């Protein structure tokens, strides 16, 4: 999932748990890719639970505060130490230019997320250009066709399947998780594990809404801009986004898939908690929360996490900042990217400041 909901933990926090792989995947992977692949590549007609559009997840923070106060306090402290973690909407200024704007998004169709603040709504309606992660999401069928020209990014092309890489018990868990979403294992058996992990981590309600054509926030902003005759620009291609995931070791993705399956219905609660943090503007609390609410494990390799952080988060932050420069040079641009790309010392807010812009929180 999700998300694409981009944003990085501090480098000195070297000890990680296995669930971090899964949760970084959920937080960082652009949901646009998932919708594209699922709708364009899997389903001629959606087969999963029709009409299931109300999510049942609950906010985990009250229980955490009550039952594990020390962990909750550590989460708050880490959040407070995260640079630029207190807002999802920012104003970008430089002398001689009309102000531009930066909105952190969640790549979901939740109506609460789709409802912009008054300031963000005004800025987007008056902007000359709307900038999103990839403008290719405006034509999913065309983008899917282009991706099919590079099948090695999303599929096993050596004649093997995901089932060949799982134990019998893991395969049964995967079949059950997919069945809940109306997807037979055979439909995805040749897909790479990170795609399948994203499928089973996404709440069924979100899958149902997307299958009926509901737009997630980034896509809705682009669609509204196009309908108004505005220019829409993208900072990355979908192939670049998928290549970033495909560059990571297969073992890393297989472990993330198994960990996703082990969480079962807990993912709904995690996504709801992330959503409420997003709505309150506490973006910097997202990763500390994910660490606090997931079970601890041992014997994990920090190298896999570090590779994920660099390739999926930090590298993409730099690309987004560099490609934003030309769009910001004209002023009055409205940039909307996954909210988790914004905080941190190497987040988009700081990178834009290094380009000479003044970037200040709006709400």
Short mmCIF file of C-alpha atoms in Angstrom, two decimals:
data_model
loop_
_atom_site.label_atom_id
_atom_site.label_comp_id
_atom_site.label_asym_id
_atom_site.label_seq_id
_atom_site.Cartn_x
_atom_site.Cartn_y
_atom_site.Cartn_z
CA UNK A 1 0.00 0.00 0.00
CA UNK A 2 -0.66 2.86 0.19
CA UNK A 3 0.80 5.98 -0.75
CA UNK A 4 1.62 6.54 -1.36
CA UNK A 5 1.91 7.01 1.77
CA UNK A 6 7.36 8.61 0.88
CA UNK A 7 9.83 10.57 5.45
CA UNK A 8 12.86 8.97 6.76
CA UNK A 9 13.99 7.85 10.20
CA UNK A 10 17.15 9.35 11.64
CA UNK A 11 20.33 7.56 10.50
CA UNK A 12 21.68 6.97 14.01
CA UNK A 13 18.74 4.67 14.85
CA UNK A 14 20.48 1.54 13.64
CA UNK A 15 18.49 -1.20 15.39
CA UNK A 16 15.43 -2.24 13.38
CA UNK A 17 12.77 -4.88 13.57
CA UNK A 18 11.42 -7.07 10.83
CA UNK A 19 8.11 -5.25 10.72
CA UNK A 20 9.92 -2.07 9.68
CA UNK A 21 10.44 -3.54 6.21
CA UNK A 22 6.74 -4.11 5.78
CA UNK A 23 5.71 -0.78 7.22
CA UNK A 24 8.17 1.21 5.18
CA UNK A 25 6.80 -0.57 2.14
CA UNK A 26 3.25 0.33 3.14
CA UNK A 27 4.19 3.93 3.89
CA UNK A 28 6.43 4.57 0.93
CA UNK A 29 4.95 2.72 -2.00
CA UNK A 30 2.84 4.95 -4.24
CA UNK A 31 -0.71 3.68 -4.17
CA UNK A 32 -1.04 4.89 -7.72
CA UNK A 33 1.13 1.99 -8.83
CA UNK A 34 -1.01 -0.52 -7.00
CA UNK A 35 -4.24 0.79 -8.45
CA UNK A 36 -2.70 0.77 -11.89
CA UNK A 37 -1.39 -2.77 -11.68
CA UNK A 38 -4.41 -4.25 -10.02
CA UNK A 39 -7.06 -2.66 -12.18
CA UNK A 40 -5.23 -2.75 -15.47
CA UNK A 41 -3.31 -6.01 -15.17
CA UNK A 42 -5.46 -8.23 -12.97
CA UNK A 43 -9.14 -7.53 -13.24
CA UNK A 44 -11.33 -7.40 -16.28
CA UNK A 45 -14.16 -7.21 -13.74
CA UNK A 46 -13.46 -6.74 -10.01
CA UNK A 47 -14.34 -9.89 -8.10
CA UNK A 48 -13.94 -8.86 -4.51
CA UNK A 49 -16.55 -7.84 -1.99
CA UNK A 50 -18.79 -5.37 -3.78
CA UNK A 51 -19.98 -2.44 -1.71
CA UNK A 52 -17.48 -2.96 1.09
CA UNK A 53 -16.38 0.63 1.31
CA UNK A 54 -16.44 1.34 5.05
CA UNK A 55 -13.11 0.59 6.71
CA UNK A 56 -13.18 -1.08 10.10
CA UNK A 57 -9.77 -0.07 11.41
CA UNK A 58 -9.33 1.75 14.70
CA UNK A 59 -6.78 4.20 16.03
CA UNK A 60 -4.13 2.30 18.01
CA UNK A 61 -2.69 5.29 19.85
CA UNK A 62 -5.14 5.44 22.80
CA UNK A 63 -4.41 1.79 23.65
CA UNK A 64 -0.70 2.36 23.25
CA UNK A 65 -0.77 5.37 25.55
CA UNK A 66 -2.72 3.47 28.18
CA UNK A 67 -1.01 0.08 28.01
CA UNK A 68 2.56 1.01 27.08
CA UNK A 69 3.18 4.53 28.36
CA UNK A 70 6.96 4.26 28.08
CA UNK A 71 6.74 3.23 24.45
CA UNK A 72 4.24 5.98 23.79
CA UNK A 73 6.54 8.56 25.41
CA UNK A 74 9.47 7.38 23.29
CA UNK A 75 7.32 7.68 20.19
CA UNK A 76 6.41 11.27 21.05
CA UNK A 77 10.04 12.16 21.76
CA UNK A 78 11.19 10.75 18.43
CA UNK A 79 8.41 12.57 16.65
CA UNK A 80 9.38 15.88 18.28
CA UNK A 81 12.96 15.36 17.08
CA UNK A 82 11.89 14.86 13.44
CA UNK A 83 12.53 18.04 11.43
CA UNK A 84 9.50 19.42 9.58
CA UNK A 85 7.18 16.76 10.95
CA UNK A 86 4.30 18.97 12.09
CA UNK A 87 2.47 19.92 8.91
CA UNK A 88 1.17 18.42 5.67
CA UNK A 89 0.88 21.76 3.82
CA UNK A 90 3.74 24.19 3.16
CA UNK A 91 4.27 27.54 1.45
CA UNK A 92 7.33 27.88 -0.82
CA UNK A 93 8.69 31.39 -1.35
CA UNK A 94 11.58 33.15 -3.03
CA UNK A 95 11.94 36.90 -3.73
CA UNK A 96 10.58 37.88 -7.11
CA UNK A 97 8.35 34.82 -7.48
CA UNK A 98 4.71 34.21 -6.73
CA UNK A 99 4.43 31.72 -3.84
CA UNK A 100 4.21 28.02 -4.61
CA UNK A 101 2.80 25.28 -2.43
CA UNK A 102 3.70 21.78 -1.21
CA UNK A 103 1.04 19.34 -0.04
CA UNK A 104 1.84 16.01 1.56
CA UNK A 105 -0.71 13.41 0.48
CA UNK A 106 -1.89 9.92 1.29
CA UNK A 107 -2.45 7.74 -1.77
CA UNK A 108 -5.89 6.60 -0.61
CA UNK A 109 -9.53 7.23 -1.52
CA UNK A 110 -10.71 7.93 2.04
CA UNK A 111 -13.09 10.90 1.86
CA UNK A 112 -11.47 12.40 4.96
CA UNK A 113 -8.16 12.53 3.12
CA UNK A 114 -9.76 13.87 -0.06
CA UNK A 115 -11.19 16.86 1.83
CA UNK A 116 -8.58 19.61 1.56
CA UNK A 117 -8.18 22.42 4.04
CA UNK A 118 -9.49 25.79 2.92
CA UNK A 119 -5.94 27.04 2.37
CA UNK A 120 -4.92 24.02 0.28
CA UNK A 121 -8.12 24.11 -1.74
CA UNK A 122 -7.65 27.81 -2.54
CA UNK A 123 -3.99 27.33 -3.47
CA UNK A 124 -4.70 24.37 -5.76
CA UNK A 125 -7.57 26.14 -7.50
CA UNK A 126 -5.46 29.24 -8.18
CA UNK A 127 -2.20 27.50 -9.11
CA UNK A 128 -0.88 27.61 -12.68
CA UNK A 129 0.38 24.01 -12.59
CA UNK A 130 -0.47 20.98 -10.47
CA UNK A 131 2.53 18.72 -9.87
CA UNK A 132 2.18 15.13 -8.65
CA UNK A 133 4.53 12.18 -8.33
CA UNK A 134 3.60 10.78 -11.74
CA UNK A 135 1.19 12.36 -14.20
CA UNK A 136 0.91 8.98 -15.93
CA UNK A 137 -1.80 8.02 -13.46
CA UNK A 138 -4.24 10.10 -15.51
CA UNK A 139 -4.26 7.32 -18.12
CA UNK A 140 -3.86 4.05 -16.25
CA UNK A 141 -4.47 1.82 -19.27
CA UNK A 142 -1.82 3.56 -21.33
CA UNK A 143 0.63 3.48 -18.42
CA UNK A 144 -0.07 -0.20 -17.80
CA UNK A 145 0.61 -0.97 -21.43
CA UNK A 146 3.94 0.83 -21.20
CA UNK A 147 4.86 -1.10 -18.06
CA UNK A 148 4.06 -4.37 -19.78
CA UNK A 149 6.91 -3.57 -22.14
CA UNK A 150 9.21 -4.09 -19.12
CA UNK A 151 7.74 -7.25 -17.56
CA UNK A 152 10.90 -7.96 -15.56
CA UNK A 153 10.02 -5.06 -13.27
CA UNK A 154 6.80 -6.62 -12.05
CA UNK A 155 6.85 -10.29 -12.97
CA UNK A 156 9.01 -13.39 -12.67
CA UNK A 157 10.16 -13.95 -16.24
CA UNK A 158 12.15 -17.12 -15.64
CA UNK A 159 9.17 -19.47 -15.53
CA UNK A 160 8.98 -19.51 -11.73
CA UNK A 161 6.23 -18.22 -9.44
CA UNK A 162 5.84 -16.75 -5.98
CA UNK A 163 4.52 -20.14 -4.83
CA UNK A 164 7.89 -21.68 -5.68
CA UNK A 165 9.47 -19.39 -3.08
CA UNK A 166 7.05 -20.04 -0.20
CA UNK A 167 6.64 -22.88 2.25
CA UNK A 168 3.31 -24.76 2.08
CA UNK A 169 2.15 -22.90 5.20
CA UNK A 170 3.11 -19.53 3.75
CA UNK A 171 1.34 -20.35 0.50
CA UNK A 172 -1.88 -21.17 2.38
CA UNK A 173 -1.67 -17.85 4.23
CA UNK A 174 -1.15 -16.02 0.97
CA UNK A 175 -4.09 -17.75 -0.69
CA UNK A 176 -6.32 -16.83 2.25
CA UNK A 177 -5.19 -13.21 2.25
CA UNK A 178 -5.82 -12.85 -1.46
CA UNK A 179 -9.16 -14.64 -1.26
CA UNK A 180 -10.41 -12.04 1.22
CA UNK A 181 -9.86 -9.50 -1.55
CA UNK A 182 -11.43 -11.60 -4.28
CA UNK A 183 -8.13 -12.34 -6.02
CA UNK A 184 -7.14 -15.93 -6.86
CA UNK A 185 -3.50 -16.80 -6.30
CA UNK A 186 -3.24 -17.88 -9.93
CA UNK A 187 -3.88 -14.29 -11.02
CA UNK A 188 -0.79 -12.98 -9.23
CA UNK A 189 1.41 -16.06 -8.96
CA UNK A 190 4.01 -14.70 -11.35
CA UNK A 191 4.06 -11.23 -9.80
CA UNK A 192 6.97 -9.99 -7.73
CA UNK A 193 6.45 -10.29 -3.95
CA UNK A 194 6.41 -6.54 -3.27
CA UNK A 195 3.32 -6.15 -5.44
CA UNK A 196 1.54 -9.03 -3.73
CA UNK A 197 2.54 -7.71 -0.30
CA UNK A 198 1.01 -4.39 -1.21
CA UNK A 199 -2.21 -6.11 -2.28
CA UNK A 200 -2.70 -8.05 0.95
CA UNK A 201 -1.70 -5.08 3.12
CA UNK A 202 -4.32 -2.79 1.61
CA UNK A 203 -7.64 -2.78 3.50
CA UNK A 204 -10.43 -4.51 1.60
CA UNK A 205 -12.51 -1.34 1.81
CA UNK A 206 -9.82 0.62 0.01
CA UNK A 207 -9.54 -2.06 -2.66
CA UNK A 208 -13.30 -1.97 -3.14
CA UNK A 209 -13.40 1.81 -3.53
CA UNK A 210 -10.58 1.79 -6.06
CA UNK A 211 -12.23 -1.00 -8.04
CA UNK A 212 -15.35 1.15 -8.44
CA UNK A 213 -13.25 3.96 -9.91
CA UNK A 214 -12.72 6.14 -6.83
CA UNK A 215 -9.68 8.39 -7.15
CA UNK A 216 -7.04 8.76 -4.47
CA UNK A 217 -6.01 12.27 -3.46
CA UNK A 218 -3.13 12.75 -5.89
CA UNK A 219 -5.14 11.53 -8.85
CA UNK A 220 -8.17 13.61 -7.89
CA UNK A 221 -6.04 16.75 -7.77
CA UNK A 222 -4.70 15.95 -11.23
CA UNK A 223 -8.14 15.14 -12.61
CA UNK A 224 -9.62 18.36 -11.23
CA UNK A 225 -6.74 20.36 -12.70
CA UNK A 226 -7.12 18.76 -16.10
CA UNK A 227 -10.87 19.42 -16.07
CA UNK A 228 -10.15 23.07 -15.29
CA UNK A 229 -7.73 23.32 -18.20
CA UNK A 230 -4.66 23.54 -15.98
CA UNK A 231 -1.29 22.03 -16.73
CA UNK A 232 -0.46 18.79 -14.88
CA UNK A 233 3.16 17.69 -14.47
CA UNK A 234 4.85 14.66 -12.93
CA UNK A 235 8.13 14.38 -11.05
CA UNK A 236 8.72 10.69 -11.80
CA UNK A 237 7.59 8.05 -14.24
CA UNK A 238 5.79 4.95 -13.02
CA UNK A 239 8.61 2.86 -14.48
CA UNK A 240 11.09 4.79 -12.32
CA UNK A 241 8.98 4.21 -9.22
CA UNK A 242 8.63 0.50 -9.89
CA UNK A 243 12.32 0.19 -10.78
CA UNK A 244 13.17 1.53 -7.35
CA UNK A 245 11.24 -1.33 -5.74
CA UNK A 246 12.60 -3.89 -8.19
CA UNK A 247 16.17 -2.84 -7.38
CA UNK A 248 15.89 -4.19 -3.83
CA UNK A 249 16.88 -7.79 -3.05
CA UNK A 250 14.22 -10.44 -3.63
CA UNK A 251 14.81 -11.85 -0.14
CA UNK A 252 13.92 -8.48 1.35
CA UNK A 253 10.59 -8.45 -0.49
CA UNK A 254 9.79 -12.07 0.36
CA UNK A 255 10.27 -11.37 4.07
CA UNK A 256 8.09 -8.27 3.79
CA UNK A 257 5.35 -10.37 2.18
CA UNK A 258 5.43 -12.96 4.97
CA UNK A 259 5.37 -10.24 7.61
CA UNK A 260 2.41 -8.62 5.90
CA UNK A 261 0.48 -11.87 6.02
CA UNK A 262 1.28 -12.32 9.72
CA UNK A 263 -0.36 -9.00 10.61
CA UNK A 264 -3.74 -9.99 9.15
CA UNK A 265 -6.49 -7.57 10.27
CA UNK A 266 -3.98 -5.48 12.22
CA UNK A 267 -3.11 -3.73 8.97
CA UNK A 268 -6.55 -2.07 8.97
CA UNK A 269 -5.78 -0.59 12.40
CA UNK A 270 -2.33 0.53 11.30
CA UNK A 271 -3.69 2.26 8.19
CA UNK A 272 -6.41 3.97 10.25
CA UNK A 273 -3.82 5.19 12.76
CA UNK A 274 -1.65 6.50 9.93
CA UNK A 275 -4.69 8.24 8.47
CA UNK A 276 -5.57 9.99 11.72
CA UNK A 277 -1.98 11.14 12.16
CA UNK A 278 -2.07 12.47 8.61
CA UNK A 279 -5.33 14.34 9.19
CA UNK A 280 -3.93 15.95 12.33
CA UNK A 281 -0.76 16.97 10.50
CA UNK A 282 1.48 14.85 12.72
CA UNK A 283 3.44 13.45 9.77
CA UNK A 284 6.64 13.11 11.77
CA UNK A 285 4.89 10.77 14.20
CA UNK A 286 4.07 8.21 11.52
CA UNK A 287 7.27 6.19 11.52
CA UNK A 288 7.73 6.25 15.32
CA UNK A 289 4.12 5.06 15.60
CA UNK A 290 4.71 2.20 13.18
CA UNK A 291 7.73 1.12 15.19
CA UNK A 292 5.83 1.38 18.46
CA UNK A 293 2.78 -0.67 17.49
CA UNK A 294 4.50 -3.58 15.74
CA UNK A 295 5.86 -6.61 17.60
CA UNK A 296 9.58 -6.81 18.20
CA UNK A 297 11.67 -9.49 16.54
CA UNK A 298 15.36 -10.29 16.58
CA UNK A 299 18.15 -11.25 14.24
CA UNK A 300 17.21 -8.87 11.48
CA UNK A 301 19.60 -7.39 8.95
CA UNK A 302 19.97 -3.63 9.12
CA UNK A 303 21.45 -3.66 5.61
CA UNK A 304 18.08 -4.48 4.02
CA UNK A 305 16.40 -1.61 5.81
CA UNK A 306 19.20 0.79 4.90
CA UNK A 307 18.94 -0.20 1.24
CA UNK A 308 15.20 0.34 1.31
CA UNK A 309 15.52 3.73 2.97
CA UNK A 310 18.14 4.91 0.48
CA UNK A 311 16.53 3.60 -2.70
CA UNK A 312 12.84 4.19 -1.98
CA UNK A 313 13.01 7.28 0.19
CA UNK A 314 16.21 9.31 0.04
CA UNK A 315 17.02 8.80 -3.63
CA UNK A 316 13.48 9.66 -4.66
CA UNK A 317 13.41 12.72 -2.40
CA UNK A 318 16.43 14.05 -4.28
CA UNK A 319 14.85 13.35 -7.66
CA UNK A 320 11.64 15.10 -6.63
CA UNK A 321 13.53 18.14 -5.37
CA UNK A 322 15.69 18.39 -8.49
CA UNK A 323 12.75 18.06 -10.87
CA UNK A 324 10.66 20.51 -8.87
CA UNK A 325 13.21 23.26 -9.43
CA UNK A 326 12.17 24.14 -12.99
CA UNK A 327 8.49 24.15 -12.03
CA UNK A 328 9.09 26.32 -8.98
CA UNK A 329 11.18 28.77 -11.02
CA UNK A 330 8.00 30.20 -12.54
CA UNK A 331 6.16 30.46 -9.22
CA UNK A 332 2.53 29.61 -8.41
CA UNK A 333 3.02 25.83 -8.60
CA UNK A 334 1.10 23.37 -6.43
CA UNK A 335 3.14 20.25 -5.68
CA UNK A 336 1.45 17.20 -4.12
CA UNK A 337 3.52 14.14 -3.16
CA UNK A 338 3.34 11.47 -0.48
CA UNK A 339 3.44 13.12 2.94
CA UNK A 340 6.23 10.91 4.21
CA UNK A 341 8.57 12.43 1.64
CA UNK A 342 8.39 15.77 3.45
CA UNK A 343 9.87 15.40 6.98
CA UNK A 344 13.44 14.68 7.98
CA UNK A 345 16.87 16.16 7.40
CA UNK A 346 16.82 14.79 3.85
CA UNK A 347 13.11 15.29 3.29
CA UNK A 348 11.67 17.43 0.53
CA UNK A 349 11.10 20.46 2.75
CA UNK A 350 14.80 20.65 3.69
CA UNK A 351 15.94 19.91 0.14
CA UNK A 352 13.89 22.81 -1.21
CA UNK A 353 15.36 25.09 1.42
CA UNK A 354 18.81 24.11 0.20
CA UNK A 355 17.74 25.36 -3.24
CA UNK A 356 17.24 28.81 -1.72
CA UNK A 357 13.52 28.70 -1.04
CA UNK A 358 11.84 29.74 2.18
CA UNK A 359 9.50 26.88 3.13
CA UNK A 360 7.04 27.45 5.97
CA UNK A 361 4.19 25.38 7.43
CA UNK A 362 0.68 26.57 6.60
CA UNK A 363 -1.43 24.12 8.61
#
